[in-house]
XYZ file of C-alpha atoms in Angstrom:
688
model
C 0.000 0.000 0.000
C 1.437 3.408 -0.944
C 1.909 6.342 1.421
C -0.771 8.198 -0.523
C -3.313 5.443 -0.001
C -2.417 5.259 3.697
C -3.010 9.026 3.967
C -6.357 8.615 2.254
C -7.468 6.242 5.002
C -7.006 8.891 7.715
C -10.318 10.381 8.786
C -9.551 13.963 9.744
C -12.919 14.209 11.469
C -12.099 11.346 13.844
C -12.629 12.287 17.496
C -9.219 10.770 18.292
C -7.548 13.680 16.487
C -9.142 16.299 18.741
C -8.453 17.069 22.392
C -11.263 17.613 24.872
C -12.167 21.268 25.327
C -12.732 21.190 29.085
C -9.602 19.184 29.842
C -7.629 21.532 27.595
C -8.968 24.452 29.618
C -7.863 22.729 32.825
C -4.452 22.262 31.224
C -4.325 26.040 30.885
C -5.143 26.377 34.591
C -2.220 24.054 35.264
C 0.040 26.440 33.345
C -1.246 29.338 35.458
C -0.427 27.293 38.552
C 3.058 26.669 37.162
C 3.617 30.436 37.165
C 2.735 30.444 40.877
C 5.261 27.638 41.426
C 8.003 29.346 39.391
C 10.610 30.698 41.824
C 12.009 32.917 39.097
C 8.883 35.060 39.434
C 8.827 37.698 42.199
C 7.108 36.377 45.314
C 4.002 38.552 45.183
C 3.566 37.800 41.476
C 3.508 34.110 42.407
C 0.783 34.905 44.943
C -1.101 36.774 42.208
C -0.968 33.756 39.886
C -2.304 31.512 42.663
C -5.183 33.948 43.125
C -5.856 33.950 39.371
C -5.799 30.154 39.354
C -8.477 30.063 42.054
C -10.608 32.671 40.278
C -10.318 30.789 36.986
C -11.499 27.581 38.636
C -14.566 29.405 39.955
C -15.464 30.520 36.437
C -14.737 27.052 35.060
C -17.338 25.576 37.408
C -19.851 28.391 36.926
C -19.783 27.968 33.151
C -18.257 24.763 31.796
C -19.150 22.364 34.625
C -22.608 23.928 34.852
C -23.241 23.238 31.162
C -22.095 19.630 31.523
C -24.241 19.074 34.607
C -27.208 20.408 32.669
C -26.689 17.586 30.197
C -27.368 15.042 32.952
C -31.069 15.930 32.838
C -32.985 13.067 31.130
C -35.594 15.566 29.972
C -32.991 17.448 27.945
C -30.466 14.793 26.881
C -30.333 11.326 25.396
C -28.907 8.421 27.348
C -25.674 8.533 25.330
C -25.323 12.290 25.982
C -25.892 11.728 29.687
C -23.291 8.961 29.740
C -20.741 11.114 27.909
C -21.334 14.110 30.209
C -21.037 11.931 33.329
C -17.768 10.412 32.089
C -16.350 13.843 31.346
C -17.407 15.197 34.738
C -15.614 12.282 36.379
C -12.378 13.148 34.524
C -12.813 16.814 35.410
C -13.285 16.014 39.092
C -10.092 13.958 39.184
C -8.085 16.699 37.468
C -9.538 19.506 39.601
C -8.723 17.563 42.759
C -5.169 17.043 41.516
C -4.723 20.730 40.676
C -6.267 21.867 43.966
C -4.028 19.526 45.925
C -0.960 20.980 44.212
C -2.205 24.538 44.760
C -2.698 24.043 48.503
C 0.578 22.204 48.865
C 2.300 25.183 47.235
C 0.444 27.612 49.490
C 0.978 25.723 52.744
C 4.511 24.428 52.273
C 6.168 27.224 50.336
C 4.344 30.514 49.869
C 3.245 31.059 53.478
C 6.824 30.499 54.660
C 8.326 32.678 51.927
C 5.862 35.470 52.668
C 6.718 35.315 56.370
C 10.409 35.566 55.583
C 9.672 38.624 53.432
C 7.684 40.535 56.051
C 4.147 39.348 55.228
C 2.661 37.047 57.841
C -0.564 35.093 57.328
C -1.341 34.232 60.946
C -3.788 31.930 62.669
C -5.899 33.681 65.280
C -4.785 31.379 68.149
C -1.122 32.112 67.401
C -1.523 35.864 67.916
C -0.405 37.669 71.026
C -2.960 38.856 73.559
C -2.542 42.431 72.314
C -3.046 41.412 68.669
C -6.162 39.394 69.481
C -7.500 42.313 71.493
C -7.079 44.614 68.503
C -8.863 42.181 66.170
C -11.658 41.650 68.687
C -12.106 45.421 68.936
C -12.290 45.599 65.137
C -14.808 42.760 65.156
C -17.055 44.576 67.657
C -16.923 47.869 65.741
C -16.945 46.836 62.081
C -17.996 43.192 61.652
C -20.412 42.184 64.410
C -23.119 44.713 63.382
C -23.092 43.267 59.836
C -23.577 39.634 60.837
C -26.972 37.936 60.855
C -27.061 34.449 62.402
C -29.700 32.301 60.717
C -30.919 29.258 62.601
C -32.097 26.219 60.658
C -35.038 24.360 62.186
C -38.686 23.535 61.518
C -39.753 27.152 61.527
C -36.671 28.616 59.902
C -35.675 26.922 56.628
C -32.160 26.678 55.291
C -31.365 30.098 53.799
C -30.364 30.851 50.239
C -26.579 30.692 49.819
C -25.477 33.162 47.171
C -22.854 32.330 44.588
C -19.236 32.666 45.753
C -20.314 34.036 49.133
C -18.279 33.379 52.287
C -20.190 31.333 54.826
C -19.876 29.455 58.105
C -22.032 26.678 59.467
C -22.235 26.820 63.265
C -23.108 23.742 65.316
C -24.758 24.354 68.716
C -25.496 21.743 71.389
C -28.734 22.283 73.266
C -29.471 21.352 76.890
C -30.443 17.813 75.857
C -27.258 17.258 73.873
C -28.971 17.613 70.488
C -27.050 19.375 67.717
C -28.574 22.503 66.176
C -27.333 24.181 63.020
C -27.060 27.823 62.008
C -25.524 29.688 59.135
C -23.508 32.895 59.332
C -22.654 34.778 56.139
C -19.432 36.755 56.250
C -19.962 40.299 54.934
C -18.743 41.057 51.426
C -17.906 44.619 52.461
C -15.143 43.482 54.841
C -11.802 42.182 53.507
C -11.289 38.430 53.728
C -7.847 39.039 55.215
C -7.969 41.381 58.187
C -4.800 43.417 58.782
C -3.403 43.498 62.306
C -0.505 45.533 63.667
C 2.335 43.246 64.619
C 5.923 43.657 65.691
C 6.822 40.398 63.935
C 6.124 41.506 60.379
C 5.630 44.625 58.258
C 2.266 43.245 57.165
C 0.252 40.774 59.199
C -3.129 39.322 58.194
C -5.672 36.981 59.755
C -8.512 35.238 57.912
C -11.840 36.832 58.826
C -13.534 33.476 59.474
C -11.074 32.784 62.292
C -11.903 36.105 63.940
C -15.632 35.457 63.600
C -15.210 31.927 64.978
C -13.400 33.317 68.032
C -16.295 35.681 68.731
C -19.304 33.465 68.056
C -20.356 33.806 71.683
C -21.587 37.303 70.880
C -23.782 35.972 68.066
C -25.139 33.052 70.084
C -25.085 34.297 73.708
C -25.141 31.695 76.479
C -25.254 28.859 73.921
C -22.934 25.838 73.859
C -21.102 26.277 70.550
C -19.782 22.862 69.601
C -18.003 23.719 66.370
C -18.023 25.902 63.270
C -16.814 25.338 59.721
C -16.382 27.547 56.657
C -17.943 26.573 53.344
C -17.965 28.033 49.856
C -20.629 27.546 47.190
C -20.294 27.878 43.410
C -23.495 28.131 41.382
C -24.374 27.737 37.727
C -23.850 31.239 36.318
C -24.794 30.673 32.674
C -27.501 33.103 31.588
C -30.584 31.611 29.984
C -32.154 34.283 27.793
C -35.147 33.598 25.575
C -34.311 36.365 23.115
C -36.720 35.399 20.358
C -39.632 35.319 22.808
C -38.714 38.636 24.393
C -40.048 42.050 23.456
C -37.398 43.818 25.556
C -33.842 42.441 25.616
C -32.773 44.757 28.452
C -35.635 43.546 30.621
C -34.897 39.912 29.729
C -31.243 40.213 30.718
C -32.059 42.025 33.948
C -34.424 39.171 34.754
C -31.821 36.538 33.796
C -29.160 38.219 35.956
C -31.585 38.177 38.888
C -32.435 34.500 38.357
C -28.734 33.573 38.052
C -28.305 33.853 41.820
C -30.867 31.082 42.316
C -29.455 28.579 39.843
C -28.210 25.172 40.919
C -25.133 24.629 43.069
C -22.353 23.005 41.025
C -19.629 22.889 43.683
C -19.385 22.903 47.453
C -15.912 23.540 48.858
C -15.101 22.672 52.462
C -11.979 22.008 54.478
C -10.620 18.486 54.484
C -11.333 18.013 58.200
C -15.050 18.854 58.087
C -16.923 16.206 60.116
C -19.417 13.883 58.434
C -22.521 15.228 60.200
C -21.760 18.795 59.035
C -21.106 17.657 55.499
C -24.341 15.648 55.505
C -26.222 18.762 56.640
C -24.773 20.870 53.814
C -25.197 18.264 51.094
C -28.827 17.684 52.021
C -29.783 21.349 52.244
C -27.867 22.479 49.175
C -29.414 19.567 47.240
C -26.171 18.422 45.685
C -24.474 15.119 45.012
C -21.475 13.883 46.957
C -19.334 14.197 43.834
C -19.993 17.960 43.879
C -18.097 18.281 47.189
C -14.446 19.351 46.986
C -12.258 19.203 50.085
C -9.182 21.406 50.415
C -6.345 21.587 52.895
C -6.360 25.243 53.832
C -8.315 28.503 53.584
C -11.241 28.398 51.178
C -11.262 30.629 48.096
C -7.609 31.433 47.488
C -8.507 34.155 44.983
C -8.701 36.455 48.016
C -4.894 36.304 48.069
C -4.979 39.145 45.549
C -5.289 41.304 48.661
C -1.798 40.180 49.669
C -0.447 41.048 46.222
C -1.618 44.627 46.763
C 0.650 45.324 49.770
C 3.184 48.054 49.243
C 6.368 46.018 48.821
C 7.547 46.813 45.268
C 10.716 44.762 45.711
C 8.514 41.642 45.739
C 6.741 42.501 42.477
C 7.524 42.928 38.820
C 9.352 46.139 37.994
C 6.707 48.775 37.218
C 6.169 49.319 33.510
C 5.311 52.700 31.976
C 3.797 52.286 28.493
C 5.447 54.209 25.683
C 3.376 57.227 24.581
C 2.042 57.973 21.107
C 2.340 60.149 19.166
C 6.034 61.013 19.187
C 7.178 64.037 21.174
C 7.614 66.261 18.140
C 4.017 65.576 17.088
C 2.470 66.097 20.525
C -0.393 68.545 20.349
C -1.125 67.819 16.697
C -4.653 66.674 15.915
C -4.931 62.905 16.150
C -6.998 63.026 12.970
C -4.121 64.629 11.062
C -1.810 61.858 12.230
C -4.237 59.088 11.243
C -5.009 60.723 7.898
C -1.321 60.777 7.018
C -0.583 57.175 8.001
C -2.174 54.075 9.501
C -1.051 53.533 13.085
C -0.582 50.194 14.862
C -0.133 50.172 18.644
C 0.930 47.224 20.792
C -0.605 47.410 24.273
C 0.401 47.513 27.094
C 3.915 48.192 25.814
C 2.483 51.234 24.061
C -0.068 53.303 25.909
C -3.817 52.719 25.664
C -4.361 56.470 26.154
C -4.405 57.218 22.383
C -7.632 55.216 22.162
C -9.156 57.441 24.845
C -7.652 60.553 23.209
C -9.165 59.518 19.864
C -12.638 59.658 21.400
C -11.950 62.718 23.564
C -10.739 64.688 20.545
C -13.722 63.471 18.551
C -16.035 64.682 21.333
C -14.414 68.140 21.422
C -13.723 68.676 17.690
C -16.427 70.924 16.120
C -15.822 69.245 12.742
C -16.797 65.815 14.074
C -20.423 65.040 13.282
C -20.916 61.549 14.665
C -19.338 58.719 16.651
C -20.376 55.072 16.405
C -18.797 52.284 18.411
C -19.223 48.868 19.963
C -18.737 48.252 23.676
C -18.306 44.804 25.239
C -16.437 45.107 28.551
C -15.748 48.708 29.568
C -15.270 48.388 33.329
C -16.161 50.866 36.037
C -15.415 54.610 35.829
C -14.842 54.243 32.099
C -13.073 57.163 30.354
C -14.455 55.742 27.094
C -18.046 56.195 28.230
C -17.156 59.621 29.655
C -15.919 60.675 26.200
C -19.148 59.479 24.582
C -21.203 61.445 27.124
C -19.151 64.569 26.365
C -19.744 64.009 22.666
C -23.523 63.940 23.085
C -23.344 67.119 25.181
C -21.373 68.747 22.358
C -24.141 68.028 19.905
C -22.627 65.008 18.145
C -24.659 62.085 16.941
C -23.583 59.118 19.081
C -24.633 55.519 18.500
C -23.408 52.650 20.658
C -23.878 48.911 20.369
C -23.475 47.921 24.032
C -23.498 44.146 24.367
C -25.574 43.309 27.417
C -24.725 39.608 27.206
C -21.015 40.038 28.045
C -20.615 37.265 30.623
C -20.272 38.509 34.228
C -20.396 42.138 33.021
C -24.140 42.145 32.372
C -25.056 44.291 35.379
C -22.306 46.833 34.694
C -23.297 47.061 31.030
C -26.972 47.509 31.906
C -26.002 50.470 34.103
C -23.894 52.000 31.325
C -26.651 51.453 28.757
C -29.163 53.258 30.947
C -26.705 56.103 31.665
C -25.960 56.584 27.962
C -29.635 56.470 26.982
C -30.490 59.031 29.650
C -28.130 61.503 27.943
C -29.543 60.923 24.471
C -27.124 58.342 23.073
C -28.639 55.889 20.589
C -28.054 52.574 22.364
C -28.550 49.166 20.786
C -28.394 46.284 23.262
C -27.365 43.518 20.893
C -28.708 41.273 18.175
C -31.093 38.326 18.642
C -29.128 35.095 18.666
C -25.741 36.815 18.356
C -23.273 38.277 20.817
C -21.498 41.392 19.520
C -17.829 40.935 20.394
C -16.091 43.086 17.745
C -14.090 46.181 18.749
C -14.838 49.034 16.354
C -15.084 52.820 16.701
C -16.062 55.030 13.753
C -15.724 58.820 13.745
C -17.281 60.871 10.945
C -15.663 64.265 10.419
C -16.521 67.121 8.044
C -13.458 68.085 5.983
C -12.694 70.029 2.813
C -13.341 67.084 0.513
C -16.518 66.000 2.287
C -17.142 63.661 5.212
C -14.050 61.663 6.211
C -14.204 58.404 8.149
C -11.685 57.614 10.900
C -11.714 54.112 12.342
C -10.233 52.379 15.347
C -10.183 48.576 15.334
C -8.820 46.464 18.159
C -8.194 42.976 19.413
C -9.200 43.869 22.975
C -11.965 45.630 24.845
C -12.425 49.368 25.225
C -11.287 49.072 28.828
C -8.513 51.329 30.070
C -7.773 49.055 33.057
C -7.221 45.864 31.081
C -5.362 47.978 28.519
C -2.525 48.049 31.083
C -2.638 44.306 31.784
C -3.508 42.572 28.489
C -1.433 42.378 25.323
C -3.603 43.730 22.522
C -3.342 45.606 19.248
C -4.946 48.905 18.283
C -5.227 49.994 14.669
C -6.132 53.524 13.572
C -6.892 54.190 9.915
C -8.583 56.577 7.512
C -8.600 53.949 4.750
C -11.706 54.475 2.616
C -12.417 50.785 2.165
C -12.240 50.067 5.891
C -14.278 53.194 6.607
C -17.016 52.068 4.239
C -16.940 48.583 5.765
C -17.266 50.073 9.254
C -20.288 52.069 8.086
C -21.869 48.952 6.599
C -21.123 47.038 9.800
C -22.880 49.603 11.994
C -25.854 49.638 9.620
C -26.003 45.862 10.119
C -25.764 46.249 13.906
C -28.279 49.061 14.340
C -30.690 48.444 11.459
C -31.514 45.685 8.995
C -29.011 44.463 6.426
C -28.593 41.426 4.187
C -25.089 42.463 3.144
C -22.863 39.431 2.536
C -19.568 41.030 1.458
C -17.124 43.648 2.672
C -14.224 45.344 0.887
C -11.567 44.865 3.558
C -12.958 43.474 6.793
C -13.700 39.896 7.709
C -16.960 39.911 9.651
C -18.452 36.973 11.541
C -20.886 35.393 11.106
C -21.136 36.829 7.577
C -17.898 36.188 5.688
C -15.131 35.499 8.241
C -15.246 31.706 8.238
C -15.416 31.445 4.458
C -12.570 33.926 3.943
C -10.332 32.241 6.527
C -10.968 28.815 5.029
C -10.229 30.189 1.542
C -6.912 31.665 2.744
C -5.870 28.369 4.348
C -6.722 26.517 1.105
C -4.816 29.172 -0.842
C -1.760 28.516 1.326
C -2.044 24.808 0.501
C -2.416 25.510 -3.228
C 0.573 27.871 -3.358
C 2.871 25.614 -1.350
C 5.834 24.176 -3.226
C 9.422 23.199 -2.403
C 10.588 26.406 -4.074
C 7.998 28.542 -2.258
C 7.022 26.740 0.972
C 3.755 27.655 2.615
C 3.727 29.078 6.096
C 0.964 30.206 8.447
C 1.282 31.670 11.937
C -1.845 32.075 14.045
C -1.845 33.704 17.486
C -5.069 33.492 19.463
C -6.611 32.756 22.843
C -8.359 29.518 21.880
C -8.437 26.990 19.032
C -11.462 24.725 19.144
C -13.359 24.953 15.847
C -13.347 21.513 14.156
C -13.582 22.955 10.645
C -10.549 25.207 11.078
C -8.566 22.422 12.785
C -9.352 20.000 9.950
C -8.098 22.506 7.382
C -4.907 23.047 9.396
C -4.392 19.276 9.405
C -4.822 19.287 5.625
C -2.300 22.097 5.333
C 0.211 20.155 7.434
C -0.276 17.033 5.323
C 0.375 19.131 2.217
C 3.700 20.273 3.708
C 2.668 23.743 4.853
C 4.411 24.849 8.055
C 1.838 25.851 10.676
C 2.986 27.683 13.816
C 0.342 28.271 16.462
C 0.480 30.436 19.584
C -2.567 29.520 21.664
C -2.800 30.861 25.185
C -5.688 28.745 26.444
C -7.849 26.006 24.915
C -6.280 24.063 22.053
C -8.138 21.026 20.715
C -5.674 20.434 17.854
C -3.078 17.700 18.391
C 0.326 18.593 16.902
C 2.958 16.096 15.812
C 0.626 13.258 14.799
C 2.127 11.020 12.123
C 0.443 11.576 8.790
C -1.690 14.370 10.196
C 0.119 17.205 11.938
C 3.894 16.705 11.746
C 4.274 20.246 10.392
C 2.283 21.910 13.171
C 3.722 23.226 16.417
C 1.697 24.717 19.265
C 3.059 26.901 22.010
C 1.492 28.800 24.861
C 2.888 31.990 26.401
C 2.111 32.977 29.993
C 3.705 35.973 31.644
C 3.084 39.129 33.625
C 0.672 40.314 30.911
C -2.278 38.265 29.678
C -1.685 37.358 26.022
C -4.888 38.537 24.338
C -3.967 39.738 20.837
C -5.067 37.765 17.769
C -2.790 37.764 14.725
C -3.154 35.622 11.579
C -0.219 35.487 9.140
C -0.251 33.901 5.667
C 2.914 33.713 3.577
C 0.722 33.611 0.450
C 3.467 32.636 -1.995
C 5.623 35.561 -0.848
C 2.825 38.163 -0.968
C 2.457 38.170 2.807
C -0.902 38.927 4.380
C -1.723 39.586 8.021
C -5.086 40.002 9.701
C -5.716 41.006 13.313
C -8.978 41.108 15.177
C -11.346 40.146 17.950
C -12.067 36.511 17.055
C -10.661 33.259 18.347
C -11.008 30.063 16.339
C -14.039 28.716 18.174
C -17.521 27.863 16.860
C -19.040 30.574 19.029
C -16.777 33.265 17.524
C -17.230 32.226 13.912
C -20.910 31.242 14.055
C -22.665 32.984 16.948
C -20.825 36.255 17.464
C -20.300 39.433 15.512
C -16.515 39.635 15.144
C -14.144 41.590 12.938
C -10.707 40.964 11.522
C -8.876 43.740 9.736
C -6.041 43.543 7.199
C -2.703 45.147 8.051
C -1.411 46.349 4.691
C 1.385 48.804 5.499
C 4.611 46.851 4.709
C 6.322 48.272 7.805
C 3.460 47.057 9.993
C 3.516 43.634 8.322
C 7.249 43.338 9.050
C 6.726 44.471 12.623
C 3.970 41.953 13.275
C 5.685 38.994 11.661
C 9.400 39.530 12.147
C 9.315 41.305 15.504
C 6.205 40.291 17.430
C 5.467 36.773 16.184
C 9.125 35.815 15.843
C 9.736 37.042 19.405
C 7.092 34.646 20.699
C 8.870 31.754 18.981
C 12.247 32.875 20.333
C 10.971 32.853 23.928
C 12.738 30.452 26.291
C 11.275 31.763 29.564
C 7.493 32.097 29.211
C 6.860 29.555 26.452
C 5.546 26.009 26.706
C 5.356 23.653 23.732
C 2.470 21.225 23.430
C 2.926 17.548 22.600
C 0.473 15.354 20.710
C -1.249 14.259 23.934
C -2.003 17.808 25.026
C 0.783 18.059 27.591
C 2.898 21.213 27.740
C 6.651 21.362 28.283
C 8.706 24.418 29.168
C 11.050 25.727 26.501
C 14.550 26.205 27.854
C 17.476 28.029 26.226
C 20.031 25.925 24.380
C 23.380 25.417 26.062
C 25.374 28.632 26.060
C 22.400 30.774 25.011
C 20.887 33.526 27.123
C 17.216 33.097 28.070
C 14.725 35.150 26.054
C 11.615 36.552 27.736
C 9.467 37.941 24.922
C 7.392 40.192 27.185
C 10.507 41.682 28.778
C 11.913 42.149 25.268
C 8.770 44.002 24.179
C 9.086 46.308 27.202
C 12.667 47.184 26.248
C 11.808 47.451 22.559
C 8.850 49.790 22.891
């Protein structure tokens, strides 16, 4: 049998060629945990990564585990679907327990000691001096006790609702007849989880709030025999269920869905490893969960609260502060940003280059009397947004302002509802989203009256219009006055705010309209143009790679001899290095002080190089169920910068990079003998 006939027998749709999405996401959490373990990182940055790991696990349960548990319902799933979901949940439980065990071992055996040696003590209440306990007790009386509400559980007082991610204690009381009574105490969200206490032993000393409350339970239950108390932590299903097609008012539907979210099913109960059986039985019964939903940990619950420790003022234990490079250049400071964009397209690399030009673009548009209108999309803007402030100034200055504000941005729904209402109150035209689609693209369009008529200025980005994350995430900003892109942006907003059956754009790739088809065509083009004399090459950088159609085409490209280099921060369902399938594909993941968030897609194209950047990852949701944009970068200098500086730097990294093997395992890249280590993010800081 020939090699060609053997190749023909390979089914590129076979499930064996694709890694599991959820387990791949847990593999990413393992890489985050590795950053916490890495002693080359400053101590407080390691603490930060442990906090991020804990926060990520919360979201994993609220979303991915919740979806899988929903598939266990016989009314919604077939028997085979139920069996598959149950098997996957079993694998997830084993991996989560393994990761949690490693996380707590790191915390207990290494980080607590290292913090103590560096002047940050995480103390147990019983180990404090009399004076320190007195101070905490005084703080408890003044600031915590008035906020606590003990809730007994008996025939007349049912088990209370336990809100998602809240901090709780179950208190066991022994009555005069020796019977055990149960009560619940919720720890207030308005008080820090780690209470600071003045100590002569350390510059910064903290005690967990639950220990202080436990020591003072006599005030909550006077003259009662308190037998024991135990902390517990609940994670609920946080997926929004929105019946858009049946709703006359999307805003009202989302407000209702956000309210109902707090009452959705419990998907995880976390307790300490030493919790006694009768307490666990009480919680399991009243929370109406299965035993397999209980996770026991060896230490304080909810380690994401360690971010409070990261915030202490000890700069020597953190990354060296980074000041983003400004734009424009000093000699052009004060010149209209529109003059600069009109003369030349501009590409900015955040956070190495400042995010402030994006804010300045909108501030100048708001103040410029020649600007007639501003249109933009908003997904996650954060609190106290300078972007929204600029839009409000624009409406006060008499501009036409239209905003597509996506209310369905997960976990930002309430914030976005508030912004939508604030913008509407000032006269901004606000569109909440499209039925059946989530608007995830990052586009701002400014229309300005000039000598030749109305000129369009466009900003396109790979990240959100959020000044805070603009300092923490790596993203790209692109400013242009290109007529084709300007017309496409106009057509896009007409699609978002009105009705449109438009199926083509001059420059932009727009999901779900033409992005998938154009990407697939460009991958096939790379295969067709590949030859020994002119080898094909593609480099894709993204957050996630899951879409089966795109993966299958990448397999076909590899089998044709095309070199495929992938930089995937998180989920990757493609298996590199498989014989006859993906020998020409390599996958690496970069984790560092900044969250890798930019999306870049490079095609060698027979020597006529093309690069697109944008908001979309290669996932079915992005290509099929979201409005996304990718924009071409056509300036040769920008193409060289993206390919031969940025992308090549990621592949030169020997500090932050991990390479994936065919089984989905990741291995650190180390410098060759005699070579200096290369940290691409540190290099970008020096370069910019």
